[in-house]
Amino acid sequence: MNQKGGVGKTTSTVNISAALAATGARVCVIDLDPQAHATLHLGADLDDDAQSVYDVLTGKCKLADVRQQVGENLWLIPAHLDMVGAELELASAPGRELILRDELADDNFPVDYLFVDCPPSLGLFTLNALTAVQDVFVPLQPHYFSLHGFMRLVETLEVVTRRLNKSLRLSGILLCMCDNTQLGKEVSQDVSAFFAHRDQLPAVCREAVVFDTKIRRNIRLAEAPSHGSPIFGYDPNSSGAEDYRNLAVEIAEKFGMK
Ligand SMILES: Nc1ncnc2c1ncn2[C@@H]1O[C@H](COP(=O)(O)OP(=O)(O)O)[C@@H](O)[C@H]1O
Ligand SMILES: [Mg+2]
């Protein structure tokens, strides 16, 4: 998650998931962004009247009814552009922040990893993600303002851990769209320095790691979505494919089932 748009949330969700699936793990992606970018990036194109995660959140169907296989070991709970009005419709539902958590608890589809791609806001869809998961990964773009807004995100996580989900942690910071400029290097040093003073950080982010793997800027990553394929089906030899493959190994080491 990150309430800023364009920082690499969707690109990372799709390509980390595909990379882990390629290692043999069973992976499911939930697209919670009404823009449905992850859904399109994974090659699923929904008809106008198709059901999506929104119908699950509003109680019209179950996760199993909308889940589709989009690759070997890879499944998707799709979003739909029609979800744009859904946050409003959900706003008056009792226990509205907990619907996804409860649906997942009812669902007995076995996966090794479940990734949720959040919209660029701290609204109801993001809250549903935060009550359903344990680990939050935040992609940051190494530019001057990248840590602006970050404390707001941390405050949101603190409220959620206090009231709704005690096991939630900010677990990983991922630097995306890195280049070799001096500014890029300085900002990634700033981010590392920020997490070096752990004792001064709020408890919810005290255990966060800054991933060793940084995602370089690579035009092939920006081209892949229009082909409806993760980077590995589009250009497996690109630097983007290499970076996300390495990141998947790092994630499996640090967060995989022991
Ligand atoms: N490492 C990268 N190099 C080049 N372009 C990238 C990279 N990561 C993401 N992009 C592009 O940047 C844009 C924003 O990325 P996206 O993952 O959609 O961000 P978010 O989901 O946070 O809004 C997209 O057009 C995407 O294709
Ligand atoms: Mg996105």
PDB file of C-alpha atoms in Angstrom, residues 71-187:
ATOM      1  CA  GLY A  71      -1.296 -18.523 -14.805  1.00  0.00           C
ATOM      2  CA  GLU A  72       0.319 -21.647 -13.468  1.00  0.00           C
ATOM      3  CA  ASN A  73      -0.017 -21.488  -9.644  1.00  0.00           C
ATOM      4  CA  LEU A  74      -1.464 -17.981  -9.991  1.00  0.00           C
ATOM      5  CA  TRP A  75      -5.028 -16.865  -9.227  1.00  0.00           C
ATOM      6  CA  LEU A  76      -6.803 -13.528  -9.260  1.00  0.00           C
ATOM      7  CA  ILE A  77      -9.748 -12.026  -7.427  1.00  0.00           C
ATOM      8  CA  PRO A  78     -10.475  -9.331 -10.005  1.00  0.00           C
ATOM      9  CA  ALA A  79     -11.607  -5.740  -9.665  1.00  0.00           C
ATOM     10  CA  HIS A  80     -14.039  -4.042 -11.984  1.00  0.00           C
ATOM     11  CA  LEU A  81     -14.188  -0.458 -13.172  1.00  0.00           C
ATOM     12  CA  ASP A  82     -17.754  -0.408 -11.824  1.00  0.00           C
ATOM     13  CA  MET A  83     -16.309  -0.459  -8.306  1.00  0.00           C
ATOM     14  CA  VAL A  84     -15.815   3.289  -8.359  1.00  0.00           C
ATOM     15  CA  GLY A  85     -19.137   3.902  -6.566  1.00  0.00           C
ATOM     16  CA  ALA A  86     -18.708   0.926  -4.267  1.00  0.00           C
ATOM     17  CA  GLU A  87     -16.954   2.696  -1.410  1.00  0.00           C
ATOM     18  CA  LEU A  88     -19.992   4.903  -0.971  1.00  0.00           C
ATOM     19  CA  GLU A  89     -22.363   1.967  -1.102  1.00  0.00           C
ATOM     20  CA  LEU A  90     -20.291   0.113   1.478  1.00  0.00           C
ATOM     21  CA  ALA A  91     -20.021   3.103   3.780  1.00  0.00           C
ATOM     22  CA  SER A  92     -23.205   2.270   5.673  1.00  0.00           C
ATOM     23  CA  ALA A  93     -22.671  -1.500   5.970  1.00  0.00           C
ATOM     24  CA  PRO A  94     -22.123  -2.728   9.544  1.00  0.00           C
ATOM     25  CA  GLY A  95     -18.594  -4.054  10.122  1.00  0.00           C
ATOM     26  CA  ARG A  96     -17.666  -2.635   6.745  1.00  0.00           C
ATOM     27  CA  GLU A  97     -13.885  -2.725   7.422  1.00  0.00           C
ATOM     28  CA  LEU A  98     -13.968  -6.455   8.202  1.00  0.00           C
ATOM     29  CA  ILE A  99     -15.778  -7.921   5.206  1.00  0.00           C
ATOM     30  CA  LEU A 100     -12.712  -9.118   3.301  1.00  0.00           C
ATOM     31  CA  ARG A 101     -11.218 -10.659   6.454  1.00  0.00           C
ATOM     32  CA  ASP A 102     -14.418 -12.611   7.107  1.00  0.00           C
ATOM     33  CA  GLU A 103     -14.783 -13.732   3.488  1.00  0.00           C
ATOM     34  CA  LEU A 104     -11.190 -14.992   3.499  1.00  0.00           C
ATOM     35  CA  ALA A 105     -11.833 -16.840   6.757  1.00  0.00           C
ATOM     36  CA  ASP A 106     -14.807 -18.596   5.102  1.00  0.00           C
ATOM     37  CA  ASP A 107     -12.836 -19.395   1.976  1.00  0.00           C
ATOM     38  CA  ASN A 108     -10.809 -22.591   2.067  1.00  0.00           C
ATOM     39  CA  PHE A 109      -8.779 -22.200  -1.118  1.00  0.00           C
ATOM     40  CA  PRO A 110      -5.186 -23.132  -0.261  1.00  0.00           C
ATOM     41  CA  VAL A 111      -2.474 -20.638  -1.180  1.00  0.00           C
ATOM     42  CA  ASP A 112       1.054 -19.997   0.040  1.00  0.00           C
ATOM     43  CA  TYR A 113       0.904 -16.247  -0.589  1.00  0.00           C
ATOM     44  CA  LEU A 114      -1.945 -13.798  -0.850  1.00  0.00           C
ATOM     45  CA  PHE A 115      -1.185 -10.296  -2.119  1.00  0.00           C
ATOM     46  CA  VAL A 116      -3.656  -7.427  -2.068  1.00  0.00           C
ATOM     47  CA  ASP A 117      -3.136  -4.495  -4.428  1.00  0.00           C
ATOM     48  CA  CYS A 118      -4.516  -1.376  -2.720  1.00  0.00           C
ATOM     49  CA  PRO A 119      -5.928   1.764  -4.286  1.00  0.00           C
ATOM     50  CA  PRO A 120      -4.078   5.072  -3.824  1.00  0.00           C
ATOM     51  CA  SER A 121      -6.093   6.151  -0.792  1.00  0.00           C
ATOM     52  CA  LEU A 122      -6.572   5.264   2.864  1.00  0.00           C
ATOM     53  CA  GLY A 123     -10.295   4.603   2.367  1.00  0.00           C
ATOM     54  CA  LEU A 124     -12.552   1.638   2.960  1.00  0.00           C
ATOM     55  CA  PHE A 125     -10.983  -0.711   0.409  1.00  0.00           C
ATOM     56  CA  THR A 126      -7.544  -0.172   1.933  1.00  0.00           C
ATOM     57  CA  LEU A 127      -8.993  -0.700   5.432  1.00  0.00           C
ATOM     58  CA  ASN A 128     -10.480  -3.995   4.263  1.00  0.00           C
ATOM     59  CA  ALA A 129      -7.019  -5.019   3.072  1.00  0.00           C
ATOM     60  CA  LEU A 130      -5.415  -3.966   6.360  1.00  0.00           C
ATOM     61  CA  THR A 131      -7.804  -6.008   8.492  1.00  0.00           C
ATOM     62  CA  ALA A 132      -7.293  -9.088   6.310  1.00  0.00           C
ATOM     63  CA  VAL A 133      -3.477  -9.296   6.180  1.00  0.00           C
ATOM     64  CA  GLN A 134      -0.475  -9.458   8.504  1.00  0.00           C
ATOM     65  CA  ASP A 135       2.276  -7.767   6.521  1.00  0.00           C
ATOM     66  CA  VAL A 136       2.213  -4.427   4.750  1.00  0.00           C
ATOM     67  CA  PHE A 137       4.722  -3.668   2.032  1.00  0.00           C
ATOM     68  CA  VAL A 138       5.101  -0.045   0.993  1.00  0.00           C
ATOM     69  CA  PRO A 139       6.653   0.828  -2.352  1.00  0.00           C
ATOM     70  CA  LEU A 140       8.420   4.169  -2.426  1.00  0.00           C
ATOM     71  CA  GLN A 141       9.786   6.040  -5.375  1.00  0.00           C
ATOM     72  CA  PRO A 142      13.129   7.533  -4.425  1.00  0.00           C
ATOM     73  CA  HIS A 143      12.399  11.167  -4.993  1.00  0.00           C
ATOM     74  CA  TYR A 144      12.509  14.115  -2.689  1.00  0.00           C
ATOM     75  CA  PHE A 145       8.906  13.877  -1.451  1.00  0.00           C
ATOM     76  CA  SER A 146       8.792  10.119  -0.983  1.00  0.00           C
ATOM     77  CA  LEU A 147       8.719  10.247   2.816  1.00  0.00           C
ATOM     78  CA  HIS A 148       6.047  12.977   2.792  1.00  0.00           C
ATOM     79  CA  GLY A 149       2.759  11.356   3.613  1.00  0.00           C
ATOM     80  CA  PHE A 150       4.575   8.367   5.016  1.00  0.00           C
ATOM     81  CA  MET A 151       3.818   9.288   8.635  1.00  0.00           C
ATOM     82  CA  ARG A 152       0.116   9.499   7.747  1.00  0.00           C
ATOM     83  CA  LEU A 153       0.293   6.000   6.429  1.00  0.00           C
ATOM     84  CA  VAL A 154       1.991   4.862   9.640  1.00  0.00           C
ATOM     85  CA  GLU A 155      -0.696   6.602  11.743  1.00  0.00           C
ATOM     86  CA  THR A 156      -3.394   4.736   9.802  1.00  0.00           C
ATOM     87  CA  LEU A 157      -1.595   1.452  10.479  1.00  0.00           C
ATOM     88  CA  GLU A 158      -1.354   2.285  14.178  1.00  0.00           C
ATOM     89  CA  VAL A 159      -5.096   2.913  14.423  1.00  0.00           C
ATOM     90  CA  VAL A 160      -5.823  -0.344  12.605  1.00  0.00           C
ATOM     91  CA  THR A 161      -3.503  -2.357  14.878  1.00  0.00           C
ATOM     92  CA  ARG A 162      -5.121  -0.828  17.945  1.00  0.00           C
ATOM     93  CA  ARG A 163      -8.742  -1.318  16.915  1.00  0.00           C
ATOM     94  CA  LEU A 164      -9.054  -3.938  14.200  1.00  0.00           C
ATOM     95  CA  ASN A 165      -6.037  -6.140  13.560  1.00  0.00           C
ATOM     96  CA  LYS A 166      -3.422  -6.669  16.246  1.00  0.00           C
ATOM     97  CA  SER A 167      -1.161  -8.757  14.034  1.00  0.00           C
ATOM     98  CA  LEU A 168      -0.704  -6.084  11.375  1.00  0.00           C
ATOM     99  CA  ARG A 169       2.860  -4.873  10.775  1.00  0.00           C
ATOM    100  CA  LEU A 170       4.573  -2.591   8.329  1.00  0.00           C
ATOM    101  CA  SER A 171       7.042  -5.229   7.203  1.00  0.00           C
ATOM    102  CA  GLY A 172       8.789  -4.137   4.038  1.00  0.00           C
ATOM    103  CA  ILE A 173       9.827  -0.970   2.229  1.00  0.00           C
ATOM    104  CA  LEU A 174      10.513  -1.404  -1.448  1.00  0.00           C
ATOM    105  CA  LEU A 175      12.358   1.148  -3.526  1.00  0.00           C
ATOM    106  CA  CYS A 176      10.863   1.229  -7.026  1.00  0.00           C
ATOM    107  CA  MET A 177      11.860   3.059 -10.190  1.00  0.00           C
ATOM    108  CA  CYS A 178      15.406   3.588  -8.966  1.00  0.00           C
ATOM    109  CA  ASP A 179      17.932   5.220 -11.227  1.00  0.00           C
ATOM    110  CA  ASN A 180      21.535   6.157 -10.843  1.00  0.00           C
ATOM    111  CA  THR A 181      21.043   9.858 -10.204  1.00  0.00           C
ATOM    112  CA  GLN A 182      22.641  11.508  -7.189  1.00  0.00           C
ATOM    113  CA  LEU A 183      19.174  12.441  -5.867  1.00  0.00           C
ATOM    114  CA  GLY A 184      17.971   8.843  -6.138  1.00  0.00           C
ATOM    115  CA  LYS A 185      20.965   7.645  -4.130  1.00  0.00           C
ATOM    116  CA  GLU A 186      20.517  10.333  -1.490  1.00  0.00           C
ATOM    117  CA  VAL A 187      16.838   9.534  -1.024  1.00  0.00           C
TER     118      VAL A 187
END
